[in-house]
């Protein structure tokens, strides 16, 4: 039976969504894995989103907290807000109390990817502070470490991401994920899928 992986994200301007799409491709490249892309519910009203010049949401289905129980592994993606995950994603995780009480996510692998506005804007603190959510659920954090190889040591060009997971820089919103950042996202999806598949096979 195929290992079921969920890629769950929040994206206001599309940067995290692009990483999520590439991660989905990477995970889908592993045989014996079934991947589903989800976005979490928006918490801001349309009027506020309009004032923030946020584009319309994509057609990616919206996940509900209890849907997580069906996954064998989950990759969570979100933009940063002052060095931590965006409130929209935190609100989604806050709704997982029922899963926490029954520990339905315990023992399942989980990964993290993210977007920040600047180089000092939380490329490591964002995933680091998010790990607390995984710990309370008993999930097993799967970082990419330095498995991406030479791409982890890029010094000539600005590059998001870290040993914690794939990442990108949004800047003022006009910057889009680079080829290298997307390659790292693909790698994370593929790497994570391989590990989730092993967990599923040994269960």
XYZ file of N, CA, C and O in Angstrom:
812
model
N 0.845 -1.199 0.000
C 0.000 0.000 0.000
C 0.880 1.248 0.000
O 1.861 1.325 0.735
N 0.555 2.198 -0.858
C 1.373 3.406 -1.013
C 1.392 4.255 0.249
O 0.393 4.351 0.966
N 2.546 4.867 0.509
C 2.663 5.805 1.609
C 1.974 7.101 1.195
O 2.212 7.616 0.101
N 1.117 7.608 2.049
C 0.345 8.804 1.723
C 1.010 10.025 2.355
O 1.125 10.128 3.578
N 1.455 10.941 1.504
C 2.131 12.160 1.964
C 1.281 13.383 1.647
O 0.805 13.546 0.520
N 1.101 14.221 2.647
C 0.381 15.482 2.462
C 1.385 16.638 2.474
O 2.249 16.696 3.351
N 1.267 17.529 1.498
C 2.034 18.767 1.472
C 1.035 19.867 1.800
O 0.123 20.153 1.020
N 1.182 20.453 2.974
C 0.194 21.396 3.511
C 0.858 22.758 3.685
O 1.879 22.871 4.364
N 0.269 23.796 3.102
C 0.927 25.101 3.143
C -0.056 26.260 3.299
O -1.253 26.123 3.074
N 0.509 27.402 3.682
C -0.197 28.680 3.605
C 0.681 29.607 2.789
O 1.903 29.674 3.007
N 0.086 30.325 1.846
C 0.845 31.262 1.022
C -0.015 32.477 0.727
O -1.108 32.341 0.177
N 0.479 33.654 1.098
C -0.289 34.864 0.830
C 0.006 35.427 -0.556
O -0.908 35.843 -1.268
N 1.274 35.414 -0.963
C 1.654 36.011 -2.236
C 2.172 34.996 -3.270
O 2.592 35.383 -4.345
N 2.160 33.723 -2.918
C 2.514 32.696 -3.897
C 3.894 32.093 -3.784
O 4.197 31.109 -4.468
N 4.754 32.650 -2.941
C 6.125 32.143 -2.848
C 6.173 30.741 -2.237
O 6.829 29.839 -2.767
N 5.470 30.562 -1.130
C 5.442 29.253 -0.479
C 4.698 28.247 -1.363
O 5.061 27.073 -1.425
N 3.693 28.723 -2.069
C 2.943 27.833 -2.955
C 3.851 27.259 -4.052
O 3.752 26.075 -4.386
N 4.744 28.074 -4.586
C 5.668 27.584 -5.611
C 6.593 26.513 -5.042
O 6.886 25.507 -5.703
N 7.057 26.715 -3.822
C 7.880 25.689 -3.183
C 7.067 24.418 -2.967
O 7.555 23.309 -3.198
N 5.826 24.588 -2.534
C 4.949 23.438 -2.271
C 4.724 22.618 -3.538
O 4.716 21.384 -3.505
N 4.544 23.306 -4.646
C 4.326 22.605 -5.910
C 5.552 21.789 -6.301
O 5.442 20.665 -6.791
N 6.728 22.367 -6.083
C 7.962 21.667 -6.442
C 8.224 20.501 -5.485
O 8.698 19.432 -5.897
N 7.922 20.695 -4.224
C 8.054 19.622 -3.238
C 7.130 18.468 -3.601
O 7.504 17.293 -3.508
N 5.926 18.797 -4.043
C 4.963 17.774 -4.469
C 5.516 16.974 -5.642
O 5.391 15.745 -5.688
N 6.142 17.665 -6.600
C 6.749 16.980 -7.742
C 7.860 16.034 -7.278
O 7.982 14.911 -7.760
N 8.685 16.512 -6.362
C 9.772 15.697 -5.867
C 9.275 14.455 -5.152
O 9.768 13.346 -5.373
N 8.282 14.620 -4.297
C 7.724 13.483 -3.568
C 7.047 12.500 -4.526
O 7.153 11.283 -4.360
N 6.387 13.043 -5.540
C 5.670 12.197 -6.505
C 6.622 11.386 -7.380
O 6.207 10.412 -8.009
N 7.888 11.794 -7.435
C 8.867 11.069 -8.258
C 9.313 9.757 -7.612
O 10.002 8.959 -8.243
N 8.925 9.552 -6.357
C 9.296 8.328 -5.641
C 8.205 7.282 -5.833
O 7.024 7.540 -5.559
N 8.586 6.138 -6.277
C 7.630 5.059 -6.507
C 7.051 4.562 -5.185
O 7.739 4.517 -4.162
N 5.772 4.236 -5.201
C 5.132 3.721 -3.996
C 4.693 4.799 -3.032
O 4.480 4.539 -1.844
N 4.543 6.015 -3.555
C 4.134 7.147 -2.726
C 2.962 7.867 -3.384
O 2.961 8.082 -4.601
N 1.985 8.232 -2.590
C 0.831 9.000 -3.068
C 0.882 10.366 -2.400
O 0.936 10.458 -1.169
N 0.883 11.429 -3.195
C 1.069 12.775 -2.660
C -0.166 13.640 -2.919
O -0.728 13.621 -4.017
N -0.560 14.402 -1.913
C -1.692 15.316 -2.065
C -1.305 16.699 -1.563
O -0.719 16.849 -0.493
N -1.619 17.719 -2.368
C -1.307 19.111 -2.051
C -2.528 19.787 -1.441
O -3.630 19.704 -1.991
N -2.318 20.445 -0.309
C -3.402 21.131 0.396
C -2.966 22.552 0.795
O -1.781 22.799 0.993
N -3.943 23.441 0.968
C -3.657 24.726 1.594
C -4.562 24.879 2.821
O -5.660 24.308 2.866
N -4.074 25.599 3.812
C -4.856 25.784 5.030
C -5.836 26.944 4.840
O -5.657 27.788 3.953
N -6.876 27.019 5.662
C -7.870 28.093 5.518
C -7.264 29.471 5.765
O -6.375 29.636 6.608
N -7.764 30.444 5.031
C -7.379 31.837 5.252
C -8.171 32.366 6.454
O -9.344 32.023 6.637
N -7.524 33.186 7.269
C -8.202 33.751 8.443
C -8.521 35.232 8.274
O -9.305 35.782 9.045
N -7.908 35.873 7.289
C -8.153 37.298 7.078
C -9.340 37.513 6.141
O -9.510 36.760 5.173
N -10.145 38.534 6.394
C -11.268 38.828 5.499
C -10.786 39.352 4.146
O -9.678 39.889 4.035
N -11.606 39.189 3.124
C -11.249 39.611 1.779
C -10.877 41.089 1.717
O -9.984 41.489 0.972
N -11.567 41.907 2.490
C -11.292 43.348 2.488
C -9.853 43.631 2.907
O -9.157 44.453 2.298
N -9.399 42.938 3.933
C -8.028 43.128 4.423
C -7.024 42.594 3.407
O -6.014 43.240 3.120
N -7.311 41.436 2.835
C -6.416 40.854 1.834
C -6.288 41.778 0.628
O -5.208 41.909 0.044
N -7.388 42.415 0.263
C -7.370 43.358 -0.853
C -6.458 44.538 -0.574
O -5.702 44.977 -1.448
N -6.521 45.072 0.643
C -5.673 46.202 1.025
C -4.197 45.808 1.064
O -3.317 46.654 0.902
N -3.953 44.502 1.271
C -2.575 43.998 1.309
C -2.103 43.579 -0.081
O -0.995 43.059 -0.231
N -2.952 43.792 -1.096
C -2.644 43.436 -2.489
C -2.345 41.954 -2.662
O -1.526 41.559 -3.509
N -2.988 41.125 -1.854
C -2.809 39.677 -1.968
C -3.609 39.155 -3.156
O -4.781 39.493 -3.310
N -3.017 38.337 -4.000
C -3.736 37.783 -5.153
C -4.772 36.757 -4.696
O -4.713 36.262 -3.564
N -5.725 36.419 -5.567
C -6.725 35.399 -5.219
C -6.057 34.062 -4.929
O -5.002 33.748 -5.471
N -6.689 33.266 -4.080
C -6.155 31.945 -3.758
C -6.292 31.015 -4.961
O -7.176 31.176 -5.796
N -5.421 30.028 -5.028
C -5.468 29.043 -6.102
C -6.591 28.041 -5.834
O -7.285 28.117 -4.814
N -6.730 27.084 -6.736
C -7.792 26.083 -6.614
C -7.363 24.869 -5.787
O -8.096 23.876 -5.721
N -6.202 24.933 -5.181
C -5.745 23.832 -4.328
C -6.745 23.644 -3.193
O -7.161 24.627 -2.564
N -7.173 22.404 -2.929
C -8.191 22.181 -1.889
C -7.746 22.635 -0.506
O -6.549 22.620 -0.179
N -8.720 23.038 0.294
C -8.458 23.504 1.656
C -8.586 22.343 2.629
O -9.586 21.625 2.622
N -7.580 22.179 3.437
C -7.543 21.073 4.383
C -8.219 21.446 5.694
O -8.227 22.618 6.087
N -8.806 20.467 6.345
C -9.323 20.614 7.698
C -8.406 19.826 8.628
O -7.770 18.842 8.214
N -8.329 20.243 9.860
C -7.374 19.652 10.799
C -7.446 18.125 10.854
O -6.412 17.442 10.819
N -8.639 17.578 10.901
C -8.785 16.131 11.046
C -8.280 15.350 9.829
O -8.023 14.143 9.930
N -8.131 16.035 8.685
C -7.627 15.361 7.477
C -6.198 14.870 7.678
O -5.760 13.920 7.022
N -5.458 15.510 8.573
C -4.058 15.145 8.787
C -3.909 13.699 9.246
O -2.892 13.058 8.977
N -4.913 13.186 9.940
C -4.831 11.828 10.480
C -4.698 10.781 9.379
O -4.196 9.681 9.616
N -5.122 11.110 8.164
C -5.088 10.153 7.054
C -3.701 10.019 6.437
O -3.431 9.065 5.701
N -2.813 10.965 6.723
C -1.484 10.983 6.101
C -0.496 10.099 6.848
O -0.587 9.925 8.068
N 0.451 9.550 6.102
C 1.553 8.799 6.701
C 2.740 9.715 6.979
O 3.635 9.362 7.748
N 2.760 10.870 6.346
C 3.810 11.858 6.552
C 3.320 13.205 6.034
O 2.528 13.246 5.101
N 3.795 14.293 6.650
C 3.312 15.630 6.277
C 4.472 16.613 6.158
O 5.364 16.648 7.011
N 4.444 17.397 5.083
C 5.372 18.510 4.907
C 4.579 19.801 5.069
O 3.600 20.031 4.358
N 4.986 20.629 6.031
C 4.284 21.870 6.353
C 5.063 23.072 5.810
O 6.274 23.182 6.034
N 4.374 23.985 5.110
C 5.037 25.155 4.560
C 4.304 26.441 4.897
O 3.075 26.483 4.861
N 5.054 27.495 5.187
C 4.440 28.764 5.578
C 5.448 29.913 5.454
O 6.665 29.704 5.518
N 4.945 31.133 5.310
C 5.825 32.303 5.352
C 6.104 32.664 6.811
O 5.407 32.192 7.717
N 7.119 33.461 7.018
C 7.451 33.879 8.381
C 6.774 35.203 8.732
O 6.488 36.027 7.853
N 6.527 35.362 9.988
C 6.068 36.638 10.544
C 6.910 36.878 11.791
O 6.741 36.182 12.792
N 7.849 37.802 11.699
C 8.746 38.113 12.814
C 9.473 36.869 13.324
O 9.600 36.650 14.526
N 9.955 36.056 12.405
C 10.783 34.910 12.765
C 10.029 33.657 13.155
O 10.645 32.666 13.550
N 8.691 33.675 13.021
C 7.896 32.494 13.339
C 6.843 32.294 12.248
O 6.646 33.155 11.401
N 6.171 31.136 12.263
C 5.174 30.858 11.243
C 4.051 31.890 11.246
O 3.712 32.473 12.291
N 3.466 32.112 10.078
C 2.361 33.052 9.935
C 1.168 32.613 10.781
O 0.945 31.419 11.006
N 0.383 33.582 11.254
C -0.747 33.302 12.141
C -1.771 32.372 11.506
O -2.421 31.582 12.196
N -1.921 32.459 10.179
C -2.895 31.593 9.506
C -2.546 30.123 9.712
O -3.426 29.293 9.937
N -1.257 29.810 9.620
C -0.847 28.416 9.791
C -0.917 28.019 11.262
O -1.285 26.890 11.595
N -0.571 28.937 12.138
C -0.663 28.658 13.575
C -2.113 28.397 13.963
O -2.403 27.512 14.791
N -3.050 29.147 13.377
C -4.472 28.945 13.666
C -4.909 27.545 13.239
O -5.699 26.884 13.926
N -4.381 27.089 12.097
C -4.701 25.745 11.629
C -4.190 24.706 12.626
O -4.907 23.773 13.004
N -2.947 24.856 13.057
C -2.382 23.899 14.006
C -3.083 23.974 15.362
O -3.205 22.958 16.063
N -3.539 25.169 15.731
C -4.275 25.305 16.987
C -5.577 24.510 16.972
O -6.123 24.184 18.032
N -6.060 24.208 15.775
C -7.316 23.451 15.642
C -7.088 21.938 15.675
O -8.033 21.173 15.502
N -5.831 21.517 15.898
C -5.534 20.078 15.898
C -5.573 19.474 17.297
O -5.031 18.398 17.536
N -6.237 20.145 18.220
C -6.298 19.657 19.597
C -6.871 18.254 19.721
O -6.418 17.450 20.541
N -7.875 17.954 18.893
C -8.474 16.622 18.930
C -7.479 15.556 18.528
O -7.439 14.467 19.113
N -6.655 15.860 17.532
C -5.620 14.914 17.097
C -4.550 14.754 18.171
O -4.001 13.672 18.365
N -4.264 15.849 18.871
C -3.278 15.805 19.945
C -3.768 14.933 21.106
O -3.016 14.103 21.637
N -5.036 15.103 21.480
C -5.572 14.324 22.600
C -5.505 12.824 22.347
O -5.267 12.040 23.259
N -5.698 12.442 21.101
C -5.680 11.014 20.747
C -4.338 10.580 20.160
O -4.171 9.416 19.815
N -3.408 11.541 20.041
C -2.063 11.279 19.517
C -2.091 10.553 18.165
O -1.292 9.639 17.914
N -2.988 11.005 17.304
C -3.122 10.362 15.997
C -1.982 10.687 15.037
O -1.828 10.023 14.013
N -1.197 11.701 15.362
C -0.066 12.064 14.501
C 1.262 11.557 15.050
O 2.303 11.692 14.402
N 1.230 10.964 16.230
C 2.458 10.497 16.880
C 3.162 9.450 16.026
O 2.532 8.545 15.476
N 4.472 9.613 15.915
C 5.279 8.655 15.166
C 5.318 8.880 13.672
O 6.014 8.154 12.954
N 4.597 9.898 13.182
C 4.592 10.168 11.744
C 5.681 11.188 11.394
O 5.881 12.162 12.126
N 6.395 10.990 10.292
C 7.432 11.946 9.894
C 6.828 13.264 9.423
O 5.737 13.288 8.847
N 7.554 14.353 9.681
C 7.094 15.689 9.280
C 8.281 16.527 8.845
O 9.380 16.414 9.404
N 8.082 17.359 7.834
C 9.110 18.263 7.360
C 8.570 19.682 7.303
O 7.355 19.899 7.401
N 9.468 20.650 7.131
C 9.097 22.070 7.135
C 9.788 22.799 5.985
O 10.960 22.553 5.701
N 9.049 23.704 5.323
C 9.631 24.608 4.331
C 9.002 25.984 4.523
O 7.950 26.102 5.148
N 9.612 27.027 3.961
C 9.212 28.369 4.400
C 9.708 29.467 3.458
O 10.534 29.238 2.572
N 9.209 30.653 3.699
C 9.621 31.848 2.962
C 9.808 32.988 3.956
O 9.045 33.116 4.912
N 10.852 33.792 3.732
C 11.061 34.972 4.570
C 11.253 36.195 3.675
O 11.527 36.070 2.483
N 11.138 37.365 4.285
C 11.248 38.586 3.509
C 12.674 39.012 3.229
O 12.944 39.715 2.265
N 13.610 38.581 4.087
C 14.998 39.009 3.930
C 15.938 37.922 4.439
O 15.515 36.950 5.056
N 17.237 38.125 4.209
C 18.214 37.111 4.597
C 18.306 36.939 6.101
O 18.628 35.858 6.589
N 18.026 37.976 6.842
C 18.049 37.875 8.305
C 16.656 37.773 8.883
O 16.449 38.010 10.077
N 15.705 37.404 8.041
C 14.304 37.447 8.450
C 13.716 36.167 8.995
O 12.506 36.073 9.178
N 14.545 35.132 9.243
C 14.004 33.944 9.886
C 14.183 32.641 9.143
O 13.401 31.711 9.352
N 15.200 32.530 8.300
C 15.405 31.286 7.548
C 15.680 30.090 8.471
O 15.433 28.956 8.088
N 16.188 30.342 9.659
C 16.384 29.247 10.613
C 15.425 29.337 11.799
O 14.931 28.319 12.282
N 15.131 30.547 12.278
C 14.240 30.647 13.440
C 12.810 30.215 13.098
O 12.105 29.683 13.957
N 12.394 30.415 11.860
C 11.026 30.031 11.487
C 10.809 28.522 11.607
O 9.866 28.088 12.275
N 11.652 27.687 10.993
C 11.462 26.250 11.194
C 11.787 25.799 12.617
O 11.133 24.907 13.155
N 12.779 26.434 13.247
C 13.173 26.041 14.597
C 12.015 26.227 15.582
O 11.728 25.334 16.389
N 11.353 27.369 15.508
C 10.238 27.615 16.425
C 9.014 26.781 16.064
O 8.159 26.529 16.921
N 8.928 26.327 14.829
C 7.787 25.504 14.406
C 7.901 24.068 14.906
O 6.885 23.361 15.004
N 9.100 23.646 15.232
C 9.309 22.271 15.674
C 8.521 21.964 16.947
O 8.117 20.824 17.181
N 8.261 22.987 17.767
C 7.491 22.756 19.004
C 6.122 22.154 18.698
O 5.602 21.349 19.475
N 5.535 22.546 17.574
C 4.231 22.006 17.195
C 4.323 20.503 16.932
O 3.452 19.725 17.316
N 5.407 20.102 16.269
C 5.608 18.693 15.951
C 5.858 17.881 17.215
O 5.365 16.757 17.359
N 6.619 18.455 18.124
C 6.972 17.758 19.359
C 5.733 17.407 20.169
O 5.595 16.289 20.679
N 4.824 18.332 20.314
C 3.624 18.073 21.111
C 2.731 17.008 20.487
O 1.982 16.324 21.186
N 2.829 16.867 19.187
C 2.062 15.822 18.501
C 2.825 14.499 18.446
O 2.289 13.493 17.987
N 4.076 14.518 18.869
C 4.872 13.298 18.827
C 5.339 12.947 17.426
O 5.711 11.800 17.158
N 5.342 13.938 16.537
C 5.786 13.695 15.167
C 7.315 13.660 15.114
O 7.995 14.184 15.999
N 7.845 13.041 14.078
C 9.291 12.890 13.935
C 9.796 13.870 12.876
O 9.488 13.734 11.691
N 10.557 14.871 13.309
C 11.033 15.902 12.388
C 12.105 15.343 11.463
O 13.083 14.735 11.913
N 11.910 15.553 10.165
C 12.858 15.087 9.154
C 13.450 16.305 8.438
O 12.851 16.845 7.508
N 14.615 16.781 8.866
C 15.274 17.885 8.161
C 15.989 17.341 6.931
O 16.195 16.137 6.808
N 16.388 18.237 6.034
C 17.141 17.759 4.870
C 18.634 17.702 5.168
O 19.394 17.110 4.403
N 19.042 18.303 6.274
C 20.474 18.317 6.591
C 21.258 18.937 5.439
O 20.863 19.972 4.897
N 22.329 18.274 5.032
C 23.129 18.747 3.894
C 23.045 17.775 2.725
O 23.953 17.687 1.895
N 21.911 17.041 2.660
C 21.734 16.044 1.599
C 21.562 16.658 0.223
O 21.653 15.945 -0.781
N 21.332 17.978 0.157
C 21.201 18.651 -1.137
C 22.554 18.861 -1.798
O 22.648 19.293 -2.944
N 23.628 18.562 -1.079
C 24.973 18.625 -1.653
C 25.497 20.034 -1.856
O 25.316 20.914 -1.017
N 26.109 20.257 -3.022
C 26.783 21.525 -3.303
C 25.832 22.714 -3.224
O 26.255 23.833 -2.907
N 24.560 22.483 -3.503
C 23.584 23.565 -3.450
C 23.447 24.189 -2.078
O 23.009 25.339 -1.945
N 23.833 23.445 -1.039
C 23.755 23.973 0.324
C 24.850 25.002 0.595
O 24.766 25.764 1.558
N 25.884 25.010 -0.248
C 27.036 25.872 0.001
C 27.132 27.029 -0.988
O 28.190 27.637 -1.138
N 26.045 27.331 -1.683
C 26.022 28.429 -2.644
C 26.369 29.750 -1.957
O 25.740 30.136 -0.964
N 27.369 30.445 -2.472
C 27.810 31.710 -1.883
C 27.771 32.870 -2.872
O 27.862 34.031 -2.479
N 27.658 32.570 -4.160
C 27.717 33.621 -5.172
C 26.370 34.331 -5.334
O 26.317 35.500 -5.702
N 25.294 33.603 -5.071
C 23.956 34.170 -5.248
C 23.131 34.007 -3.975
O 23.371 33.106 -3.172
N 22.161 34.901 -3.820
C 21.257 34.813 -2.672
C 20.431 33.541 -2.802
O 19.848 33.270 -3.850
N 20.392 32.741 -1.748
C 19.645 31.488 -1.777
C 18.988 31.220 -0.436
O 19.631 31.283 0.610
N 17.686 30.906 -0.466
C 16.973 30.552 0.746
C 17.171 29.088 1.080
O 17.781 28.334 0.338
N 16.608 28.698 2.219
C 16.718 27.314 2.647
C 17.841 27.123 3.651
O 18.716 27.984 3.805
N 17.813 25.989 4.331
C 18.794 25.672 5.361
C 18.733 24.171 5.620
O 17.916 23.476 5.004
N 19.561 23.659 6.532
C 19.456 22.237 6.846
C 18.066 21.843 7.373
O 17.705 20.671 7.350
N 17.309 22.817 7.836
C 15.955 22.525 8.335
C 15.000 22.162 7.198
O 14.095 21.352 7.368
N 15.164 22.821 6.044
C 14.264 22.566 4.931
C 14.419 23.596 3.828
O 15.210 24.539 3.938
N 13.661 23.420 2.766
C 13.716 24.340 1.624
C 13.138 25.694 2.007
O 12.234 25.795 2.831
N 13.666 26.729 1.374
C 13.175 28.075 1.668
C 13.442 29.016 0.511
O 14.207 28.710 -0.408
N 12.807 30.173 0.599
C 13.017 31.207 -0.411
C 12.907 32.565 0.251
O 12.480 32.684 1.406
N 13.311 33.600 -0.492
C 13.185 34.971 -0.031
C 12.146 35.686 -0.883
O 12.220 35.633 -2.113
N 11.201 36.343 -0.239
C 10.162 37.060 -0.971
C 10.554 38.507 -1.260
O 10.064 39.127 -2.195
N 11.445 39.064 -0.432
C 11.815 40.464 -0.608
C 10.589 41.358 -0.482
O 9.769 41.193 0.427
N 10.420 42.263 -1.441
C 9.242 43.134 -1.427
C 8.042 42.467 -2.097
O 7.012 43.097 -2.313
N 8.202 41.209 -2.428
C 7.126 40.465 -3.083
C 7.408 40.185 -4.544
O 6.845 39.256 -5.128
N 8.294 40.967 -5.148
C 8.572 40.823 -6.575
C 9.552 39.682 -6.853
O 9.536 39.100 -7.933
N 10.394 39.363 -5.868
C 11.345 38.271 -6.063
C 10.605 36.929 -6.025
O 9.765 36.704 -5.173
N 10.951 36.055 -6.944
C 10.354 34.719 -6.995
C 11.413 33.670 -6.679
O 12.612 33.930 -6.809
N 11.001 32.472 -6.260
C 11.977 31.425 -5.970
C 12.885 31.180 -7.168
O 12.423 31.114 -8.311
N 14.188 31.076 -6.912
C 15.158 30.857 -7.983
C 15.177 29.388 -8.398
O 14.605 28.527 -7.729
N 15.871 29.129 -9.486
C 16.004 27.749 -9.961
C 16.611 26.866 -8.880
O 16.149 25.747 -8.641
N 17.639 27.357 -8.195
C 18.303 26.563 -7.167
C 17.380 26.316 -5.976
O 17.373 25.215 -5.407
N 16.606 27.318 -5.616
C 15.662 27.154 -4.505
C 14.578 26.132 -4.853
O 14.171 25.327 -4.011
N 14.128 26.149 -6.093
C 13.123 25.179 -6.535
C 13.720 23.773 -6.608
O 13.049 22.783 -6.276
N 14.980 23.686 -6.998
C 15.650 22.385 -7.031
C 15.785 21.825 -5.621
O 15.632 20.612 -5.399
N 16.058 22.706 -4.683
C 16.159 22.260 -3.298
C 14.796 21.785 -2.787
O 14.718 20.802 -2.048
N 13.740 22.472 -3.186
C 12.393 22.066 -2.797
C 12.064 20.690 -3.379
O 11.501 19.829 -2.687
N 12.396 20.487 -4.646
C 12.180 19.177 -5.280
C 12.944 18.100 -4.509
O 12.403 17.011 -4.236
N 14.183 18.421 -4.163
C 15.006 17.476 -3.409
C 14.367 17.143 -2.070
O 14.325 15.969 -1.663
N 13.860 18.155 -1.377
C 13.242 17.893 -0.080
C 12.053 16.956 -0.217
O 11.893 16.025 0.577
N 11.218 17.196 -1.233
C 10.071 16.328 -1.449
C 10.487 14.899 -1.706
O 9.927 13.953 -1.132
N 11.480 14.721 -2.551
C 11.964 13.375 -2.902
C 12.617 12.694 -1.700
O 12.358 11.508 -1.417
N 13.437 13.437 -0.995
C 14.130 12.899 0.178
C 13.132 12.493 1.262
O 13.208 11.392 1.823
N 12.189 13.384 1.536
C 11.182 13.113 2.569
C 10.320 11.912 2.196
O 10.017 11.067 3.042
N 9.921 11.841 0.933
C 9.080 10.734 0.478
C 9.778 9.394 0.680
O 9.144 8.401 1.071
N 11.066 9.354 0.423
C 11.819 8.126 0.614
C 11.813 7.676 2.067
O 11.670 6.484 2.365
N 11.939 8.633 2.968
C 11.935 8.318 4.397
C 10.537 7.911 4.856
O 10.362 6.937 5.606
N 9.515 8.638 4.411
C 8.143 8.303 4.787
C 7.770 6.902 4.295
O 7.063 6.156 4.972
N 8.282 6.558 3.127
C 8.021 5.235 2.551
C 8.647 4.149 3.429
O 8.053 3.094 3.658
N 9.856 4.406 3.937
C 10.504 3.448 4.826
C 9.715 3.278 6.112
O 9.555 2.166 6.632
N 9.221 4.408 6.663
C 8.420 4.352 7.887
C 7.161 3.523 7.641
O 6.786 2.697 8.476
N 6.529 3.746 6.508
C 5.302 3.027 6.171
C 5.578 1.531 6.025
O 4.801 0.694 6.498
N 6.712 1.200 5.402
C 7.043 -0.204 5.172
C 7.388 -0.960 6.429
O 7.199 -2.183 6.505
N 7.890 -0.235 7.460
C 8.280 -0.897 8.695
C 7.181 -0.901 9.738
O 7.336 -1.472 10.821
N 6.055 -0.238 9.406
C 4.953 -0.154 10.379
C 4.255 -1.483 10.554
O 4.198 -2.293 9.636
